[in-house]
Amino acid sequence: MATADTVKLGDIHEPKEESIKAFKQIEHELKRSLIRSRHDYKKHEPEYFAAVDHLSDAELTNFGSDDLQQVRVAISAYGVHLFGKVRIPAMPKDGPAYIHFRAFTGGPDDQATLHSIHTEDKEGPDGGHTFRAIFTKDDELEWFDT
């Protein structure tokens, strides 16, 4: 299994043709998973999607390949791991307005698959937790498993 310890994640850059192609292949599943995750977390931990609580599902998922802002790529023995940062157009640029996703493809001729949408559970110094799935422009696109 590829992890941050076993695979080197490349530098952040604007999406190139292969990344855009992979994004288009997973776009429908990404949107479907984003809606499903939001509804699931709303029942148990609504803080994950609090930043976009006022948006409808249609507004939340009204993004396309033009909204793919940044990518990072890691190459492993069995394929390409693509990490992407997508802007949610319905949100102001200066606040939480981005989702981070992870996709995988075996190579340029293979269909890309969605691995996950990043959700963060951060423990504070007091032992409390903060949760989020919507990130800011300044939040770095890093390796994640969930």
mmCIF file of N, CA, C and O in Angstrom, residues 33-95:
data_model
loop_
_atom_site.group_PDB
_atom_site.id
_atom_site.type_symbol
_atom_site.label_atom_id
_atom_site.label_comp_id
_atom_site.label_asym_id
_atom_site.label_seq_id
_atom_site.Cartn_x
_atom_site.Cartn_y
_atom_site.Cartn_z
ATOM 1 N N SER A 33 -19.877 11.263 -4.210
ATOM 2 C CA SER A 33 -19.271 10.958 -2.910
ATOM 3 C C SER A 33 -19.284 12.170 -1.977
ATOM 4 O O SER A 33 -19.467 12.020 -0.764
ATOM 5 N N LEU A 34 -19.094 13.344 -2.538
ATOM 6 C CA LEU A 34 -19.111 14.564 -1.737
ATOM 7 C C LEU A 34 -20.496 14.769 -1.115
ATOM 8 O O LEU A 34 -20.610 15.049 0.085
ATOM 9 N N ILE A 35 -21.534 14.592 -1.911
ATOM 10 C CA ILE A 35 -22.902 14.728 -1.397
ATOM 11 C C ILE A 35 -23.186 13.660 -0.340
ATOM 12 O O ILE A 35 -23.722 13.956 0.732
ATOM 13 N N ARG A 36 -22.817 12.438 -0.636
ATOM 14 C CA ARG A 36 -23.050 11.342 0.311
ATOM 15 C C ARG A 36 -22.306 11.598 1.627
ATOM 16 O O ARG A 36 -22.863 11.432 2.718
ATOM 17 N N SER A 37 -21.049 12.033 1.540
ATOM 18 C CA SER A 37 -20.266 12.312 2.747
ATOM 19 C C SER A 37 -20.897 13.433 3.558
ATOM 20 O O SER A 37 -20.995 13.347 4.787
ATOM 21 N N ARG A 38 -21.328 14.480 2.878
ATOM 22 C CA ARG A 38 -21.945 15.597 3.590
ATOM 23 C C ARG A 38 -23.182 15.133 4.354
ATOM 24 O O ARG A 38 -23.367 15.474 5.514
ATOM 25 N N HIS A 39 -24.015 14.348 3.702
ATOM 26 C CA HIS A 39 -25.229 13.866 4.359
ATOM 27 C C HIS A 39 -24.900 12.922 5.519
ATOM 28 O O HIS A 39 -25.542 12.988 6.572
ATOM 29 N N ASP A 40 -23.900 12.064 5.359
ATOM 30 C CA ASP A 40 -23.502 11.155 6.437
ATOM 31 C C ASP A 40 -22.932 11.930 7.630
ATOM 32 O O ASP A 40 -23.287 11.666 8.783
ATOM 33 N N TYR A 41 -22.035 12.880 7.360
ATOM 34 C CA TYR A 41 -21.429 13.641 8.451
ATOM 35 C C TYR A 41 -22.434 14.563 9.131
ATOM 36 O O TYR A 41 -22.292 14.872 10.322
ATOM 37 N N LYS A 42 -23.438 15.013 8.408
ATOM 38 C CA LYS A 42 -24.454 15.888 8.999
ATOM 39 C C LYS A 42 -25.151 15.188 10.170
ATOM 40 O O LYS A 42 -25.540 15.821 11.145
ATOM 41 N N LYS A 43 -25.281 13.869 10.088
ATOM 42 C CA LYS A 43 -25.928 13.087 11.143
ATOM 43 C C LYS A 43 -25.027 12.942 12.372
ATOM 44 O O LYS A 43 -25.512 12.859 13.494
ATOM 45 N N HIS A 44 -23.716 12.846 12.167
ATOM 46 C CA HIS A 44 -22.804 12.482 13.242
ATOM 47 C C HIS A 44 -21.849 13.603 13.650
ATOM 48 O O HIS A 44 -21.537 13.748 14.830
ATOM 49 N N GLU A 45 -21.327 14.338 12.694
ATOM 50 C CA GLU A 45 -20.376 15.406 12.988
ATOM 51 C C GLU A 45 -20.524 16.513 11.950
ATOM 52 O O GLU A 45 -19.741 16.614 11.002
ATOM 53 N N PRO A 46 -21.535 17.371 12.124
ATOM 54 C CA PRO A 46 -21.832 18.392 11.108
ATOM 55 C C PRO A 46 -20.730 19.425 10.897
ATOM 56 O O PRO A 46 -20.715 20.115 9.885
ATOM 57 N N GLU A 47 -19.785 19.508 11.830
ATOM 58 C CA GLU A 47 -18.713 20.487 11.697
ATOM 59 C C GLU A 47 -17.879 20.274 10.428
ATOM 60 O O GLU A 47 -17.341 21.228 9.866
ATOM 61 N N TYR A 48 -17.775 19.029 9.953
ATOM 62 C CA TYR A 48 -16.987 18.759 8.746
ATOM 63 C C TYR A 48 -17.413 19.646 7.578
ATOM 64 O O TYR A 48 -16.580 20.145 6.829
ATOM 65 N N PHE A 49 -18.709 19.814 7.387
ATOM 66 C CA PHE A 49 -19.228 20.564 6.247
ATOM 67 C C PHE A 49 -19.921 21.861 6.659
ATOM 68 O O PHE A 49 -20.691 22.429 5.881
ATOM 69 N N ALA A 50 -19.642 22.351 7.865
ATOM 70 C CA ALA A 50 -20.289 23.565 8.364
ATOM 71 C C ALA A 50 -20.061 24.762 7.442
ATOM 72 O O ALA A 50 -20.959 25.589 7.255
ATOM 73 N N ALA A 51 -18.906 24.860 6.833
ATOM 74 C CA ALA A 51 -18.587 26.008 5.974
ATOM 75 C C ALA A 51 -19.494 26.099 4.753
ATOM 76 O O ALA A 51 -19.677 27.185 4.193
ATOM 77 N N VAL A 52 -20.072 24.977 4.337
ATOM 78 C CA VAL A 52 -20.931 24.961 3.145
ATOM 79 C C VAL A 52 -22.357 24.536 3.478
ATOM 80 O O VAL A 52 -23.122 24.168 2.592
ATOM 81 N N ASP A 53 -22.707 24.620 4.748
ATOM 82 C CA ASP A 53 -24.030 24.180 5.187
ATOM 83 C C ASP A 53 -25.153 24.925 4.472
ATOM 84 O O ASP A 53 -26.219 24.367 4.232
ATOM 85 N N HIS A 54 -24.907 26.169 4.116
ATOM 86 C CA HIS A 54 -25.940 26.991 3.458
ATOM 87 C C HIS A 54 -26.096 26.677 1.969
ATOM 88 O O HIS A 54 -27.037 27.158 1.338
ATOM 89 N N LEU A 55 -25.201 25.883 1.400
ATOM 90 C CA LEU A 55 -25.278 25.548 -0.027
ATOM 91 C C LEU A 55 -26.161 24.326 -0.254
ATOM 92 O O LEU A 55 -26.151 23.389 0.538
ATOM 93 N N SER A 56 -26.870 24.337 -1.364
ATOM 94 C CA SER A 56 -27.601 23.137 -1.780
ATOM 95 C C SER A 56 -26.587 22.122 -2.313
ATOM 96 O O SER A 56 -25.430 22.469 -2.583
ATOM 97 N N ASP A 57 -27.027 20.892 -2.491
ATOM 98 C CA ASP A 57 -26.151 19.886 -3.085
ATOM 99 C C ASP A 57 -25.699 20.324 -4.475
ATOM 100 O O ASP A 57 -24.533 20.139 -4.848
ATOM 101 N N ALA A 58 -26.613 20.924 -5.234
ATOM 102 C CA ALA A 58 -26.284 21.382 -6.592
ATOM 103 C C ALA A 58 -25.231 22.487 -6.554
ATOM 104 O O ALA A 58 -24.302 22.496 -7.374
ATOM 105 N N GLU A 59 -25.347 23.408 -5.610
ATOM 106 C CA GLU A 59 -24.360 24.484 -5.496
ATOM 107 C C GLU A 59 -23.009 23.936 -5.030
ATOM 108 O O GLU A 59 -21.957 24.366 -5.527
ATOM 109 N N LEU A 60 -23.034 23.004 -4.102
ATOM 110 C CA LEU A 60 -21.804 22.403 -3.595
ATOM 111 C C LEU A 60 -21.021 21.705 -4.695
ATOM 112 O O LEU A 60 -19.797 21.764 -4.739
ATOM 113 N N THR A 61 -21.734 21.057 -5.588
ATOM 114 C CA THR A 61 -21.074 20.248 -6.627
ATOM 115 C C THR A 61 -21.068 20.917 -7.996
ATOM 116 O O THR A 61 -20.808 20.261 -8.994
ATOM 117 N N ASN A 62 -21.277 22.205 -8.031
ATOM 118 C CA ASN A 62 -21.275 22.934 -9.305
ATOM 119 C C ASN A 62 -19.847 23.355 -9.667
ATOM 120 O O ASN A 62 -19.533 24.521 -9.821
ATOM 121 N N PHE A 63 -18.983 22.371 -9.779
ATOM 122 C CA PHE A 63 -17.602 22.611 -10.189
ATOM 123 C C PHE A 63 -17.264 21.682 -11.343
ATOM 124 O O PHE A 63 -17.944 20.687 -11.573
ATOM 125 N N GLY A 64 -16.224 22.039 -12.052
ATOM 126 C CA GLY A 64 -15.759 21.230 -13.174
ATOM 127 C C GLY A 64 -14.250 21.290 -13.265
ATOM 128 O O GLY A 64 -13.572 21.796 -12.365
ATOM 129 N N SER A 65 -13.715 20.816 -14.361
ATOM 130 C CA SER A 65 -12.257 20.743 -14.505
ATOM 131 C C SER A 65 -11.590 22.118 -14.464
ATOM 132 O O SER A 65 -10.430 22.230 -14.062
ATOM 133 N N ASP A 66 -12.322 23.177 -14.839
ATOM 134 C CA ASP A 66 -11.753 24.526 -14.756
ATOM 135 C C ASP A 66 -11.522 24.963 -13.313
ATOM 136 O O ASP A 66 -10.769 25.903 -13.054
ATOM 137 N N ASP A 67 -12.190 24.292 -12.361
ATOM 138 C CA ASP A 67 -12.061 24.637 -10.954
ATOM 139 C C ASP A 67 -10.981 23.818 -10.247
ATOM 140 O O ASP A 67 -10.727 24.030 -9.062
ATOM 141 N N LEU A 68 -10.358 22.903 -10.965
ATOM 142 C CA LEU A 68 -9.226 22.145 -10.426
ATOM 143 C C LEU A 68 -8.037 23.102 -10.395
ATOM 144 O O LEU A 68 -7.507 23.494 -11.427
ATOM 145 N N GLN A 69 -7.644 23.524 -9.184
ATOM 146 C CA GLN A 69 -6.655 24.590 -9.021
ATOM 147 C C GLN A 69 -5.218 24.097 -8.912
ATOM 148 O O GLN A 69 -4.309 24.725 -9.451
ATOM 149 N N GLN A 70 -5.026 23.016 -8.167
ATOM 150 C CA GLN A 70 -3.679 22.510 -7.918
ATOM 151 C C GLN A 70 -3.705 20.989 -7.906
ATOM 152 O O GLN A 70 -4.722 20.391 -7.564
ATOM 153 N N VAL A 71 -2.562 20.411 -8.230
ATOM 154 C CA VAL A 71 -2.405 18.961 -8.124
ATOM 155 C C VAL A 71 -1.010 18.642 -7.607
ATOM 156 O O VAL A 71 -0.085 19.455 -7.705
ATOM 157 N N ARG A 72 -0.916 17.446 -7.042
ATOM 158 C CA ARG A 72 0.360 16.846 -6.691
ATOM 159 C C ARG A 72 0.268 15.401 -7.127
ATOM 160 O O ARG A 72 -0.788 14.774 -7.034
ATOM 161 N N VAL A 73 1.378 14.854 -7.576
ATOM 162 C CA VAL A 73 1.393 13.500 -8.113
ATOM 163 C C VAL A 73 2.469 12.685 -7.404
ATOM 164 O O VAL A 73 3.555 13.185 -7.125
ATOM 165 N N ALA A 74 2.134 11.437 -7.135
ATOM 166 C CA ALA A 74 3.100 10.483 -6.583
ATOM 167 C C ALA A 74 3.064 9.243 -7.464
ATOM 168 O O ALA A 74 1.997 8.772 -7.839
ATOM 169 N N ILE A 75 4.229 8.737 -7.799
ATOM 170 C CA ILE A 75 4.343 7.547 -8.631
ATOM 171 C C ILE A 75 4.760 6.380 -7.735
ATOM 172 O O ILE A 75 5.755 6.476 -7.009
ATOM 173 N N SER A 76 3.990 5.300 -7.814
ATOM 174 C CA SER A 76 4.355 4.090 -7.074
ATOM 175 C C SER A 76 4.592 2.972 -8.079
ATOM 176 O O SER A 76 4.399 3.155 -9.289
ATOM 177 N N ALA A 77 4.957 1.816 -7.592
ATOM 178 C CA ALA A 77 5.232 0.676 -8.470
ATOM 179 C C ALA A 77 4.003 0.255 -9.264
ATOM 180 O O ALA A 77 4.124 -0.325 -10.337
ATOM 181 N N TYR A 78 2.828 0.559 -8.763
ATOM 182 C CA TYR A 78 1.615 0.092 -9.436
ATOM 183 C C TYR A 78 0.763 1.195 -10.035
ATOM 184 O O TYR A 78 -0.335 0.935 -10.525
ATOM 185 N N GLY A 79 1.224 2.458 -10.003
ATOM 186 C CA GLY A 79 0.460 3.488 -10.672
ATOM 187 C C GLY A 79 0.717 4.895 -10.181
ATOM 188 O O GLY A 79 1.710 5.174 -9.515
ATOM 189 N N VAL A 80 -0.221 5.770 -10.507
ATOM 190 C CA VAL A 80 -0.116 7.197 -10.238
ATOM 191 C C VAL A 80 -1.179 7.596 -9.220
ATOM 192 O O VAL A 80 -2.363 7.308 -9.403
ATOM 193 N N HIS A 81 -0.745 8.272 -8.169
ATOM 194 C CA HIS A 81 -1.628 8.790 -7.133
ATOM 195 C C HIS A 81 -1.746 10.293 -7.373
ATOM 196 O O HIS A 81 -0.735 11.007 -7.331
ATOM 197 N N LEU A 82 -2.955 10.753 -7.629
ATOM 198 C CA LEU A 82 -3.203 12.161 -7.937
ATOM 199 C C LEU A 82 -3.946 12.805 -6.777
ATOM 200 O O LEU A 82 -4.998 12.324 -6.368
ATOM 201 N N PHE A 83 -3.377 13.870 -6.253
ATOM 202 C CA PHE A 83 -4.025 14.662 -5.209
ATOM 203 C C PHE A 83 -4.427 15.981 -5.850
ATOM 204 O O PHE A 83 -3.611 16.612 -6.527
ATOM 205 N N GLY A 84 -5.676 16.390 -5.642
ATOM 206 C CA GLY A 84 -6.158 17.600 -6.281
ATOM 207 C C GLY A 84 -6.890 18.523 -5.330
ATOM 208 O O GLY A 84 -7.481 18.092 -4.341
ATOM 209 N N LYS A 85 -6.836 19.808 -5.654
ATOM 210 C CA LYS A 85 -7.529 20.856 -4.905
ATOM 211 C C LYS A 85 -8.517 21.513 -5.853
ATOM 212 O O LYS A 85 -8.122 22.053 -6.881
ATOM 213 N N VAL A 86 -9.806 21.432 -5.501
ATOM 214 C CA VAL A 86 -10.881 21.935 -6.354
ATOM 215 C C VAL A 86 -11.597 23.072 -5.638
ATOM 216 O O VAL A 86 -11.993 22.939 -4.476
ATOM 217 N N ARG A 87 -11.788 24.168 -6.348
ATOM 218 C CA ARG A 87 -12.521 25.314 -5.790
ATOM 219 C C ARG A 87 -14.019 25.117 -5.986
ATOM 220 O O ARG A 87 -14.468 24.713 -7.052
ATOM 221 N N ILE A 88 -14.787 25.398 -4.950
ATOM 222 C CA ILE A 88 -16.243 25.381 -5.024
ATOM 223 C C ILE A 88 -16.661 26.788 -5.446
ATOM 224 O O ILE A 88 -16.561 27.741 -4.658
ATOM 225 N N PRO A 89 -17.132 26.970 -6.688
ATOM 226 C CA PRO A 89 -17.400 28.315 -7.203
ATOM 227 C C PRO A 89 -18.432 29.110 -6.400
ATOM 228 O O PRO A 89 -18.370 30.341 -6.378
ATOM 229 N N ALA A 90 -19.349 28.459 -5.724
ATOM 230 C CA ALA A 90 -20.389 29.160 -4.964
ATOM 231 C C ALA A 90 -19.863 29.796 -3.678
ATOM 232 O O ALA A 90 -20.578 30.547 -3.022
ATOM 233 N N MET A 91 -18.617 29.508 -3.328
ATOM 234 C CA MET A 91 -18.032 30.027 -2.088
ATOM 235 C C MET A 91 -17.060 31.170 -2.392
ATOM 236 O O MET A 91 -16.396 31.168 -3.430
ATOM 237 N N PRO A 92 -16.943 32.142 -1.454
ATOM 238 C CA PRO A 92 -15.967 33.222 -1.643
ATOM 239 C C PRO A 92 -14.546 32.666 -1.643
ATOM 240 O O PRO A 92 -14.236 31.749 -0.884
ATOM 241 N N LYS A 93 -13.708 33.241 -2.479
ATOM 242 C CA LYS A 93 -12.334 32.748 -2.619
ATOM 243 C C LYS A 93 -11.499 32.894 -1.353
ATOM 244 O O LYS A 93 -10.549 32.162 -1.140
ATOM 245 N N ASP A 94 -11.843 33.853 -0.498
ATOM 246 C CA ASP A 94 -10.994 34.160 0.647
ATOM 247 C C ASP A 94 -11.284 33.323 1.891
ATOM 248 O O ASP A 94 -10.591 33.441 2.884
ATOM 249 N N GLY A 95 -12.260 32.462 1.853
ATOM 250 C CA GLY A 95 -12.572 31.625 3.007
ATOM 251 C C GLY A 95 -12.477 30.164 2.648
ATOM 252 O O GLY A 95 -11.893 29.797 1.627
#
